[in-house]
PDB file of C-alpha atoms in Angstrom:
ATOM      1  CA  MET J   1      22.752-109.322-117.620  1.00  0.00           C
ATOM      2  CA  ASN J   2      26.236-107.844-117.574  1.00  0.00           C
ATOM      3  CA  ILE J   3      25.842-104.144-118.414  1.00  0.00           C
ATOM      4  CA  LEU J   4      28.299-101.243-118.696  1.00  0.00           C
ATOM      5  CA  ILE J   5      27.292 -97.582-118.372  1.00  0.00           C
ATOM      6  CA  THR J   6      29.757 -94.938-119.514  1.00  0.00           C
ATOM      7  CA  GLY J   7      29.023 -91.613-117.830  1.00  0.00           C
ATOM      8  CA  VAL J   8      27.294 -93.312-114.889  1.00  0.00           C
ATOM      9  CA  GLY J   9      27.873 -90.218-112.749  1.00  0.00           C
ATOM     10  CA  GLY J  10      25.598 -88.073-114.891  1.00  0.00           C
ATOM     11  CA  MET J  11      21.899 -87.514-114.248  1.00  0.00           C
ATOM     12  CA  MET J  12      20.803 -90.058-116.853  1.00  0.00           C
ATOM     13  CA  GLY J  13      23.501 -92.544-115.921  1.00  0.00           C
ATOM     14  CA  SER J  14      22.596 -92.448-112.245  1.00  0.00           C
ATOM     15  CA  HIS J  15      18.883 -93.047-112.904  1.00  0.00           C
ATOM     16  CA  LEU J  16      19.714 -95.761-115.436  1.00  0.00           C
ATOM     17  CA  ALA J  17      21.892 -97.528-112.865  1.00  0.00           C
ATOM     18  CA  ASP J  18      18.975 -97.588-110.393  1.00  0.00           C
ATOM     19  CA  PHE J  19      16.663 -98.972-113.080  1.00  0.00           C
ATOM     20  CA  LEU J  20      19.064-101.762-114.046  1.00  0.00           C
ATOM     21  CA  VAL J  21      19.953-102.732-110.481  1.00  0.00           C
ATOM     22  CA  GLU J  22      16.248-103.024-109.671  1.00  0.00           C
ATOM     23  CA  ARG J  23      15.952-105.381-112.659  1.00  0.00           C
ATOM     24  CA  GLY J  24      18.647-107.573-111.119  1.00  0.00           C
ATOM     25  CA  ASP J  25      21.367-106.829-113.685  1.00  0.00           C
ATOM     26  CA  HIS J  26      25.078-106.663-112.872  1.00  0.00           C
ATOM     27  CA  VAL J  27      26.041-103.056-113.538  1.00  0.00           C
ATOM     28  CA  VAL J  28      29.524-101.644-114.004  1.00  0.00           C
ATOM     29  CA  GLY J  29      29.735 -97.891-114.455  1.00  0.00           C
ATOM     30  CA  PHE J  30      32.539 -95.458-115.080  1.00  0.00           C
ATOM     31  CA  ASP J  31      32.851 -91.709-115.076  1.00  0.00           C
ATOM     32  CA  PHE J  32      35.554 -89.059-114.839  1.00  0.00           C
ATOM     33  CA  VAL J  33      33.809 -85.737-114.192  1.00  0.00           C
ATOM     34  CA  PRO J  34      30.452 -86.699-112.630  1.00  0.00           C
ATOM     35  CA  THR J  35      27.718 -84.056-112.597  1.00  0.00           C
ATOM     36  CA  THR J  36      25.901 -85.747-109.698  1.00  0.00           C
ATOM     37  CA  ASP J  37      27.118 -86.577-106.211  1.00  0.00           C
ATOM     38  CA  ILE J  38      28.794 -89.932-106.762  1.00  0.00           C
ATOM     39  CA  LYS J  39      27.967 -90.825-103.156  1.00  0.00           C
ATOM     40  CA  GLU J  40      24.322 -91.036-104.250  1.00  0.00           C
ATOM     41  CA  LEU J  41      25.100 -93.725-106.833  1.00  0.00           C
ATOM     42  CA  ASN J  42      23.454 -97.076-106.170  1.00  0.00           C
ATOM     43  CA  LEU J  43      25.735 -99.087-103.883  1.00  0.00           C
ATOM     44  CA  LYS J  44      25.241-102.207-105.999  1.00  0.00           C
ATOM     45  CA  VAL J  45      26.947-100.571-108.987  1.00  0.00           C
ATOM     46  CA  ASP J  46      30.614-101.480-109.533  1.00  0.00           C
ATOM     47  CA  TYR J  47      31.957 -97.955-109.974  1.00  0.00           C
ATOM     48  CA  VAL J  48      35.296 -97.213-111.662  1.00  0.00           C
ATOM     49  CA  GLU J  49      36.880 -93.826-112.281  1.00  0.00           C
ATOM     50  CA  CYS J  50      37.913 -93.753-115.917  1.00  0.00           C
ATOM     51  CA  ASP J  51      38.504 -90.988-118.438  1.00  0.00           C
ATOM     52  CA  ILE J  52      36.980 -92.148-121.712  1.00  0.00           C
ATOM     53  CA  ARG J  53      39.801 -90.305-123.493  1.00  0.00           C
ATOM     54  CA  ASP J  54      42.228 -92.859-122.003  1.00  0.00           C
ATOM     55  CA  ARG J  55      42.289 -95.522-124.707  1.00  0.00           C
ATOM     56  CA  GLU J  56      44.165 -98.213-122.771  1.00  0.00           C
ATOM     57  CA  LYS J  57      42.146 -97.827-119.594  1.00  0.00           C
ATOM     58  CA  VAL J  58      38.891 -98.087-121.545  1.00  0.00           C
ATOM     59  CA  LYS J  59      40.126-101.222-123.295  1.00  0.00           C
ATOM     60  CA  ASN J  60      41.300-102.806-120.041  1.00  0.00           C
ATOM     61  CA  LEU J  61      37.952-102.079-118.404  1.00  0.00           C
ATOM     62  CA  LEU J  62      36.021-103.690-121.260  1.00  0.00           C
ATOM     63  CA  GLN J  63      38.330-106.686-121.195  1.00  0.00           C
ATOM     64  CA  LYS J  64      37.526-107.221-117.510  1.00  0.00           C
ATOM     65  CA  THR J  65      33.770-106.577-117.716  1.00  0.00           C
ATOM     66  CA  ARG J  66      32.939-108.044-121.171  1.00  0.00           C
ATOM     67  CA  PRO J  67      29.484-106.397-121.180  1.00  0.00           C
ATOM     68  CA  GLU J  68      26.482-107.701-123.095  1.00  0.00           C
ATOM     69  CA  ILE J  69      24.993-104.193-123.295  1.00  0.00           C
ATOM     70  CA  ILE J  70      26.788-100.842-123.220  1.00  0.00           C
ATOM     71  CA  PHE J  71      24.920 -97.613-122.551  1.00  0.00           C
ATOM     72  CA  HIS J  72      27.304 -94.999-123.936  1.00  0.00           C
ATOM     73  CA  LEU J  73      26.313 -91.836-122.069  1.00  0.00           C
ATOM     74  CA  ALA J  74      29.744 -90.358-121.290  1.00  0.00           C
ATOM     75  CA  ALA J  75      30.051 -86.904-122.831  1.00  0.00           C
ATOM     76  CA  GLN J  76      30.805 -83.254-122.379  1.00  0.00           C
ATOM     77  CA  SER J  77      27.147 -82.382-122.853  1.00  0.00           C
ATOM     78  CA  TYR J  78      26.804 -78.626-122.320  1.00  0.00           C
ATOM     79  CA  PRO J  79      26.614 -76.412-125.441  1.00  0.00           C
ATOM     80  CA  ASN J  80      27.957 -73.321-123.644  1.00  0.00           C
ATOM     81  CA  VAL J  81      30.920 -75.264-122.251  1.00  0.00           C
ATOM     82  CA  SER J  82      31.650 -76.550-125.742  1.00  0.00           C
ATOM     83  CA  TRP J  83      32.327 -73.010-126.913  1.00  0.00           C
ATOM     84  CA  ASN J  84      34.700 -72.382-124.000  1.00  0.00           C
ATOM     85  CA  ARG J  85      36.362 -75.802-124.260  1.00  0.00           C
ATOM     86  CA  PRO J  86      35.916 -77.057-127.841  1.00  0.00           C
ATOM     87  CA  HIS J  87      39.040 -79.253-127.767  1.00  0.00           C
ATOM     88  CA  TYR J  88      37.932 -81.007-124.573  1.00  0.00           C
ATOM     89  CA  THR J  89      34.427 -81.476-126.000  1.00  0.00           C
ATOM     90  CA  ILE J  90      35.672 -83.072-129.229  1.00  0.00           C
ATOM     91  CA  GLU J  91      38.229 -85.220-127.415  1.00  0.00           C
ATOM     92  CA  THR J  92      35.648 -86.522-124.943  1.00  0.00           C
ATOM     93  CA  ASN J  93      32.754 -87.090-127.323  1.00  0.00           C
ATOM     94  CA  VAL J  94      34.523 -88.079-130.544  1.00  0.00           C
ATOM     95  CA  ILE J  95      37.835 -89.595-129.478  1.00  0.00           C
ATOM     96  CA  GLY J  96      36.098 -91.159-126.481  1.00  0.00           C
ATOM     97  CA  THR J  97      33.599 -92.852-128.791  1.00  0.00           C
ATOM     98  CA  ILE J  98      36.411 -94.122-131.010  1.00  0.00           C
ATOM     99  CA  ASN J  99      38.167 -95.525-127.930  1.00  0.00           C
ATOM    100  CA  LEU J 100      35.026 -97.387-126.893  1.00  0.00           C
ATOM    101  CA  PHE J 101      34.264 -98.858-130.319  1.00  0.00           C
ATOM    102  CA  GLU J 102      37.914 -99.711-130.995  1.00  0.00           C
ATOM    103  CA  ALA J 103      38.061-101.610-127.707  1.00  0.00           C
ATOM    104  CA  VAL J 104      34.943-103.576-128.652  1.00  0.00           C
ATOM    105  CA  LYS J 105      36.460-104.332-132.073  1.00  0.00           C
ATOM    106  CA  GLU J 106      39.915-105.310-130.827  1.00  0.00           C
ATOM    107  CA  LEU J 107      38.545-107.513-128.035  1.00  0.00           C
ATOM    108  CA  LYS J 108      36.041-109.128-130.428  1.00  0.00           C
ATOM    109  CA  LEU J 109      33.150-108.394-128.079  1.00  0.00           C
ATOM    110  CA  ASP J 110      29.555-108.494-129.286  1.00  0.00           C
ATOM    111  CA  PRO J 111      27.500-106.101-127.157  1.00  0.00           C
ATOM    112  CA  ILE J 112      24.539-103.971-128.115  1.00  0.00           C
ATOM    113  CA  ILE J 113      25.566-100.327-127.718  1.00  0.00           C
ATOM    114  CA  LEU J 114      23.077 -97.568-126.938  1.00  0.00           C
ATOM    115  CA  ASN J 115      24.690 -94.453-128.398  1.00  0.00           C
ATOM    116  CA  ALA J 116      23.290 -91.357-126.675  1.00  0.00           C
ATOM    117  CA  CYS J 117      22.991 -88.437-129.114  1.00  0.00           C
ATOM    118  CA  THR J 118      21.107 -85.154-128.975  1.00  0.00           C
ATOM    119  CA  SER J 119      18.505 -82.927-130.566  1.00  0.00           C
ATOM    120  CA  GLY J 120      21.297 -80.331-130.694  1.00  0.00           C
ATOM    121  CA  MET J 121      22.481 -82.092-133.831  1.00  0.00           C
ATOM    122  CA  TYR J 122      19.663 -80.457-135.802  1.00  0.00           C
ATOM    123  CA  GLY J 123      20.497 -76.848-134.943  1.00  0.00           C
ATOM    124  CA  TYR J 124      18.007 -74.163-135.929  1.00  0.00           C
ATOM    125  CA  VAL J 125      14.749 -75.699-137.145  1.00  0.00           C
ATOM    126  CA  GLU J 126      12.048 -73.518-138.678  1.00  0.00           C
ATOM    127  CA  GLU J 127       8.651 -73.897-137.095  1.00  0.00           C
ATOM    128  CA  LYS J 128       7.175 -75.261-140.323  1.00  0.00           C
ATOM    129  CA  ASN J 129       9.486 -78.292-139.889  1.00  0.00           C
ATOM    130  CA  VAL J 130       8.474 -78.971-136.273  1.00  0.00           C
ATOM    131  CA  PRO J 131       8.185 -81.605-134.907  1.00  0.00           C
ATOM    132  CA  VAL J 132      11.496 -82.369-136.570  1.00  0.00           C
ATOM    133  CA  LYS J 133      11.963 -85.792-138.153  1.00  0.00           C
ATOM    134  CA  GLU J 134      15.131 -87.912-138.295  1.00  0.00           C
ATOM    135  CA  SER J 135      15.403 -87.115-142.014  1.00  0.00           C
ATOM    136  CA  HIS J 136      15.940 -83.401-141.331  1.00  0.00           C
ATOM    137  CA  GLU J 137      19.392 -82.031-142.188  1.00  0.00           C
ATOM    138  CA  LEU J 138      21.924 -81.811-139.368  1.00  0.00           C
ATOM    139  CA  LYS J 139      23.314 -78.283-138.910  1.00  0.00           C
ATOM    140  CA  PRO J 140      24.309 -77.925-135.235  1.00  0.00           C
ATOM    141  CA  LEU J 141      24.921 -74.496-133.745  1.00  0.00           C
ATOM    142  CA  HIS J 142      27.750 -75.373-131.345  1.00  0.00           C
ATOM    143  CA  PRO J 143      30.781 -77.681-131.045  1.00  0.00           C
ATOM    144  CA  TYR J 144      28.789 -79.998-128.763  1.00  0.00           C
ATOM    145  CA  GLY J 145      26.236 -80.609-131.527  1.00  0.00           C
ATOM    146  CA  VAL J 146      29.031 -81.129-134.069  1.00  0.00           C
ATOM    147  CA  SER J 147      30.681 -83.672-131.778  1.00  0.00           C
ATOM    148  CA  LYS J 148      27.452 -85.633-131.482  1.00  0.00           C
ATOM    149  CA  VAL J 149      26.956 -85.707-135.260  1.00  0.00           C
ATOM    150  CA  ALA J 150      30.450 -87.177-135.510  1.00  0.00           C
ATOM    151  CA  GLN J 151      29.694 -89.646-132.719  1.00  0.00           C
ATOM    152  CA  GLU J 152      26.560 -90.906-134.443  1.00  0.00           C
ATOM    153  CA  LEU J 153      28.309 -91.271-137.804  1.00  0.00           C
ATOM    154  CA  LEU J 154      31.188 -93.134-136.176  1.00  0.00           C
ATOM    155  CA  ALA J 155      28.755 -95.566-134.571  1.00  0.00           C
ATOM    156  CA  TYR J 156      27.121 -96.126-137.964  1.00  0.00           C
ATOM    157  CA  GLN J 157      30.473 -96.745-139.644  1.00  0.00           C
ATOM    158  CA  TYR J 158      31.555 -99.269-137.003  1.00  0.00           C
ATOM    159  CA  TYR J 159      28.249-101.070-137.514  1.00  0.00           C
ATOM    160  CA  LYS J 160      28.511-101.155-141.303  1.00  0.00           C
ATOM    161  CA  ASN J 161      32.202-102.044-141.467  1.00  0.00           C
ATOM    162  CA  PHE J 162      32.693-104.249-138.419  1.00  0.00           C
ATOM    163  CA  GLY J 163      29.189-105.378-137.407  1.00  0.00           C
ATOM    164  CA  ILE J 164      29.296-103.634-134.020  1.00  0.00           C
ATOM    165  CA  LYS J 165      25.615-103.329-133.131  1.00  0.00           C
ATOM    166  CA  SER J 166      24.726 -99.812-132.036  1.00  0.00           C
ATOM    167  CA  ILE J 167      21.506 -97.839-131.815  1.00  0.00           C
ATOM    168  CA  SER J 168      21.660 -94.045-131.784  1.00  0.00           C
ATOM    169  CA  VAL J 169      19.006 -92.130-129.868  1.00  0.00           C
ATOM    170  CA  ARG J 170      18.691 -88.395-130.447  1.00  0.00           C
ATOM    171  CA  ILE J 171      17.572 -87.262-127.015  1.00  0.00           C
ATOM    172  CA  PHE J 172      15.524 -84.079-126.736  1.00  0.00           C
ATOM    173  CA  ASN J 173      15.107 -81.960-123.587  1.00  0.00           C
ATOM    174  CA  THR J 174      15.125 -84.274-120.593  1.00  0.00           C
ATOM    175  CA  THR J 175      15.084 -83.310-116.929  1.00  0.00           C
ATOM    176  CA  GLY J 176      14.389 -84.633-113.452  1.00  0.00           C
ATOM    177  CA  PRO J 177      15.926 -85.004-109.984  1.00  0.00           C
ATOM    178  CA  LYS J 178      19.758 -84.705-110.023  1.00  0.00           C
ATOM    179  CA  LYS J 179      19.732 -82.634-113.217  1.00  0.00           C
ATOM    180  CA  VAL J 180      21.940 -79.524-113.257  1.00  0.00           C
ATOM    181  CA  ASN J 181      22.335 -76.640-115.678  1.00  0.00           C
ATOM    182  CA  ASP J 182      19.004 -76.733-117.460  1.00  0.00           C
ATOM    183  CA  VAL J 183      15.979 -74.474-117.075  1.00  0.00           C
ATOM    184  CA  CYS J 184      13.968 -76.734-114.769  1.00  0.00           C
ATOM    185  CA  SER J 185      16.969 -77.469-112.586  1.00  0.00           C
ATOM    186  CA  ASP J 186      18.050 -73.832-112.331  1.00  0.00           C
ATOM    187  CA  PHE J 187      14.517 -72.633-111.604  1.00  0.00           C
ATOM    188  CA  THR J 188      13.720 -75.273-108.980  1.00  0.00           C
ATOM    189  CA  LYS J 189      17.044 -74.717-107.227  1.00  0.00           C
ATOM    190  CA  GLN J 190      16.422 -70.971-107.116  1.00  0.00           C
ATOM    191  CA  ILE J 191      12.955 -71.484-105.676  1.00  0.00           C
ATOM    192  CA  VAL J 192      14.301 -73.694-102.880  1.00  0.00           C
ATOM    193  CA  LEU J 193      17.023 -71.140-102.125  1.00  0.00           C
ATOM    194  CA  MET J 194      14.248 -68.547-101.823  1.00  0.00           C
ATOM    195  CA  GLU J 195      12.247 -70.832 -99.528  1.00  0.00           C
ATOM    196  CA  LYS J 196      15.291 -71.161 -97.266  1.00  0.00           C
ATOM    197  CA  GLY J 197      15.978 -67.422 -97.278  1.00  0.00           C
ATOM    198  CA  LEU J 198      19.247 -67.876 -99.185  1.00  0.00           C
ATOM    199  CA  GLN J 199      18.186 -65.926-102.286  1.00  0.00           C
ATOM    200  CA  GLU J 200      16.091 -62.821-102.662  1.00  0.00           C
ATOM    201  CA  PRO J 201      12.663 -63.543-104.197  1.00  0.00           C
ATOM    202  CA  LYS J 202      13.764 -62.851-107.764  1.00  0.00           C
ATOM    203  CA  LEU J 203      13.848 -65.653-110.309  1.00  0.00           C
ATOM    204  CA  LYS J 204      16.777 -65.141-112.673  1.00  0.00           C
ATOM    205  CA  CYS J 205      15.902 -66.337-116.154  1.00  0.00           C
ATOM    206  CA  GLY J 206      16.751 -65.994-119.820  1.00  0.00           C
ATOM    207  CA  ASN J 207      14.331 -66.006-122.741  1.00  0.00           C
ATOM    208  CA  LEU J 208      10.847 -66.885-121.469  1.00  0.00           C
ATOM    209  CA  GLU J 209       9.300 -67.241-124.931  1.00  0.00           C
ATOM    210  CA  THR J 210      11.305 -70.224-126.171  1.00  0.00           C
ATOM    211  CA  ARG J 211       9.425 -73.529-126.276  1.00  0.00           C
ATOM    212  CA  ARG J 212      10.630 -76.993-125.381  1.00  0.00           C
ATOM    213  CA  ALA J 213       9.192 -80.502-125.429  1.00  0.00           C
ATOM    214  CA  ILE J 214      10.280 -81.986-122.098  1.00  0.00           C
ATOM    215  CA  THR J 215      10.663 -85.609-120.990  1.00  0.00           C
ATOM    216  CA  ASP J 216      11.093 -86.847-117.418  1.00  0.00           C
ATOM    217  CA  VAL J 217      14.383 -88.713-117.012  1.00  0.00           C
ATOM    218  CA  ARG J 218      12.571 -91.760-115.596  1.00  0.00           C
ATOM    219  CA  ASP J 219      10.466 -92.022-118.747  1.00  0.00           C
ATOM    220  CA  LEU J 220      13.647 -91.613-120.784  1.00  0.00           C
ATOM    221  CA  ILE J 221      15.385 -94.464-118.958  1.00  0.00           C
ATOM    222  CA  GLU J 222      12.511 -96.808-119.774  1.00  0.00           C
ATOM    223  CA  ALA J 223      12.822 -95.691-123.401  1.00  0.00           C
ATOM    224  CA  LEU J 224      16.560 -96.423-123.509  1.00  0.00           C
ATOM    225  CA  TRP J 225      15.927 -99.945-122.250  1.00  0.00           C
ATOM    226  CA  LEU J 226      13.242-100.474-124.887  1.00  0.00           C
ATOM    227  CA  ALA J 227      15.664 -99.164-127.509  1.00  0.00           C
ATOM    228  CA  VAL J 228      18.302-101.838-126.871  1.00  0.00           C
ATOM    229  CA  LYS J 229      15.606-104.506-126.845  1.00  0.00           C
ATOM    230  CA  LYS J 230      13.493-103.509-129.833  1.00  0.00           C
ATOM    231  CA  CYS J 231      15.224-101.004-132.112  1.00  0.00           C
ATOM    232  CA  ASP J 232      17.299-101.814-135.188  1.00  0.00           C
ATOM    233  CA  PRO J 233      21.124-101.591-135.057  1.00  0.00           C
ATOM    234  CA  GLY J 234      22.553 -98.933-137.318  1.00  0.00           C
ATOM    235  CA  GLU J 235      19.451 -96.767-137.052  1.00  0.00           C
ATOM    236  CA  ALA J 236      18.919 -93.367-135.383  1.00  0.00           C
ATOM    237  CA  TYR J 237      15.758 -92.490-133.487  1.00  0.00           C
ATOM    238  CA  ASN J 238      14.322 -89.266-132.074  1.00  0.00           C
ATOM    239  CA  LEU J 239      13.249 -89.423-128.453  1.00  0.00           C
ATOM    240  CA  SER J 240      11.210 -86.340-127.605  1.00  0.00           C
ATOM    241  CA  GLY J 241       8.482 -85.281-125.236  1.00  0.00           C
ATOM    242  CA  GLU J 242       4.982 -85.073-126.681  1.00  0.00           C
ATOM    243  CA  ARG J 243       3.931 -81.711-125.247  1.00  0.00           C
ATOM    244  CA  VAL J 244       5.654 -78.383-125.861  1.00  0.00           C
ATOM    245  CA  TYR J 245       6.012 -75.892-123.004  1.00  0.00           C
ATOM    246  CA  LYS J 246       6.898 -72.238-123.136  1.00  0.00           C
ATOM    247  CA  ILE J 247       9.553 -71.414-120.505  1.00  0.00           C
ATOM    248  CA  LEU J 248       7.071 -68.984-118.978  1.00  0.00           C
ATOM    249  CA  ASP J 249       4.699 -71.956-118.469  1.00  0.00           C
ATOM    250  CA  ILE J 250       7.319 -73.547-116.225  1.00  0.00           C
ATOM    251  CA  VAL J 251       7.568 -70.363-114.178  1.00  0.00           C
ATOM    252  CA  GLU J 252       3.806 -70.302-113.664  1.00  0.00           C
ATOM    253  CA  LEU J 253       3.824 -73.973-112.710  1.00  0.00           C
ATOM    254  CA  LEU J 254       6.431 -73.217-110.058  1.00  0.00           C
ATOM    255  CA  ARG J 255       4.240 -70.482-108.574  1.00  0.00           C
ATOM    256  CA  LYS J 256       1.632 -73.148-107.842  1.00  0.00           C
ATOM    257  CA  LEU J 257       4.157 -75.454-106.163  1.00  0.00           C
ATOM    258  CA  THR J 258       5.690 -72.995-103.700  1.00  0.00           C
ATOM    259  CA  ASN J 259       4.433 -70.489-101.134  1.00  0.00           C
ATOM    260  CA  VAL J 260       7.161 -68.042-102.103  1.00  0.00           C
ATOM    261  CA  GLU J 261       6.023 -64.958-103.998  1.00  0.00           C
ATOM    262  CA  PHE J 262       8.758 -64.023-106.420  1.00  0.00           C
ATOM    263  CA  GLU J 263       9.484 -61.585-109.217  1.00  0.00           C
ATOM    264  CA  ILE J 264      10.981 -62.442-112.585  1.00  0.00           C
ATOM    265  CA  PHE J 265      14.365 -60.964-113.456  1.00  0.00           C
ATOM    266  CA  GLN J 266      15.605 -61.474-117.001  1.00  0.00           C
ATOM    267  CA  ASP J 267      19.384 -61.745-116.772  1.00  0.00           C
ATOM    268  CA  PRO J 268      21.087 -60.671-120.044  1.00  0.00           C
ATOM    269  CA  LYS J 269      23.835 -63.224-119.326  1.00  0.00           C
ATOM    270  CA  LEU J 270      21.249 -66.012-119.606  1.00  0.00           C
ATOM    271  CA  VAL J 271      19.891 -64.904-122.989  1.00  0.00           C
ATOM    272  CA  ARG J 272      21.595 -66.843-125.784  1.00  0.00           C
ATOM    273  CA  THR J 273      21.850 -65.219-129.209  1.00  0.00           C
ATOM    274  CA  THR J 274      21.401 -68.575-130.979  1.00  0.00           C
ATOM    275  CA  ASP J 275      18.666 -69.913-128.714  1.00  0.00           C
ATOM    276  CA  GLU J 276      16.363 -72.098-130.814  1.00  0.00           C
ATOM    277  CA  PRO J 277      12.774 -70.743-130.579  1.00  0.00           C
ATOM    278  CA  ILE J 278      11.329 -74.271-130.386  1.00  0.00           C
ATOM    279  CA  ILE J 279      12.823 -77.733-129.827  1.00  0.00           C
ATOM    280  CA  TYR J 280      10.382 -80.558-130.453  1.00  0.00           C
ATOM    281  CA  GLY J 281      10.984 -83.880-132.131  1.00  0.00           C
ATOM    282  CA  ASP J 282       8.837 -86.398-133.961  1.00  0.00           C
ATOM    283  CA  SER J 283       9.248 -89.716-132.099  1.00  0.00           C
ATOM    284  CA  THR J 284       6.915 -91.701-134.368  1.00  0.00           C
ATOM    285  CA  LYS J 285       9.702 -93.970-135.638  1.00  0.00           C
ATOM    286  CA  PHE J 286      10.746 -94.864-132.077  1.00  0.00           C
ATOM    287  CA  LYS J 287       7.200 -95.376-130.811  1.00  0.00           C
ATOM    288  CA  GLU J 288       6.285 -97.652-133.698  1.00  0.00           C
ATOM    289  CA  LYS J 289       9.233 -99.890-132.759  1.00  0.00           C
ATOM    290  CA  THR J 290       8.771 -99.875-128.987  1.00  0.00           C
ATOM    291  CA  ASN J 291       5.219 -98.723-128.101  1.00  0.00           C
ATOM    292  CA  TRP J 292       6.865 -96.297-125.650  1.00  0.00           C
ATOM    293  CA  GLN J 293       4.696 -93.570-124.135  1.00  0.00           C
ATOM    294  CA  GLN J 294       5.395 -90.795-121.663  1.00  0.00           C
ATOM    295  CA  LYS J 295       3.888 -91.429-118.240  1.00  0.00           C
ATOM    296  CA  ILE J 296       5.142 -88.647-115.979  1.00  0.00           C
ATOM    297  CA  GLU J 297       3.638 -85.164-116.361  1.00  0.00           C
ATOM    298  CA  LEU J 298       5.812 -82.060-116.059  1.00  0.00           C
ATOM    299  CA  LYS J 299       4.057 -81.001-112.860  1.00  0.00           C
ATOM    300  CA  GLN J 300       5.209 -84.200-111.142  1.00  0.00           C
ATOM    301  CA  THR J 301       8.715 -83.839-112.564  1.00  0.00           C
ATOM    302  CA  VAL J 302       9.073 -80.292-111.265  1.00  0.00           C
ATOM    303  CA  LYS J 303       7.604 -81.228-107.873  1.00  0.00           C
ATOM    304  CA  ASP J 304      10.129 -84.053-107.525  1.00  0.00           C
ATOM    305  CA  MET J 305      12.949 -81.693-108.511  1.00  0.00           C
ATOM    306  CA  LEU J 306      11.871 -79.203-105.851  1.00  0.00           C
ATOM    307  CA  ASP J 307      11.867 -81.995-103.256  1.00  0.00           C
ATOM    308  CA  TYR J 308      15.319 -83.091-104.402  1.00  0.00           C
ATOM    309  CA  TRP J 309      16.766 -79.618-103.862  1.00  0.00           C
ATOM    310  CA  ARG J 310      14.939 -79.261-100.541  1.00  0.00           C
ATOM    311  CA  ASN J 311      16.770 -82.345 -99.326  1.00  0.00           C
ATOM    312  CA  ARG J 312      20.102 -81.329-100.856  1.00  0.00           C
ATOM    313  CA  LEU J 313      20.356 -77.659 -99.890  1.00  0.00           C
TER     314      LEU J 313
END
């Protein structure tokens, strides 16, 4: 199949490209500010540098590729960055989405679009409402979450008004090799720096009591493929891990996977005032459509992330 990935230089995009190439699909991917080393991208991917905010370049690229499936992953996806750069976040995530859907409309293409959204759209969820369902109100706590609410509603409007088939997936905490700027990535990188004598044996951390349901990126990629094959256009689906971990649980898991003896140092700079105490979604709707199940346990995920940093650093 002819498939386009926006944001192919991100952690999810890179793993998705590997998955699709192994299937034998023709994959075109574009990115502008990749968060992974683009040199690690599968050589069989036709890579193009493109800023999704550039309307004409996006349209020209779609005209050349005419994809049957589009995985729309391109985004400014960090909540903290969205406070520092709210204009850039909205332009990338909202205007970028408009550019993509307008190009599909103007060129009269008929792809299935996987619209990558986020659990950050829900904002603060009281524990009595966890695991949170798709019907829960959307009250995001940062510009990034607001931008993703807008992105999902835009996708819905283009489907209802112009028949552009899109499926929105609200992705909960996902990690794995190549991930940067999340707890598992930061912790595993610090541990490897300690192993190599490049950091004193103190693990810098934020709030250790928050709880997160975590999915391995490779399980997520399988889920995204099932979504475009089995889910209903115009619908939104939660995609969350099944088991909730306290951040302290991840620290203790790391102790078992390294020979380094380290202390814990809680850095005030890493403690967020609006940090949600628990993030955990109800994926029943998605599982009933796809029969998707998690396969990779967190211990294996973290081990693979340690090995990734050992090879990189």
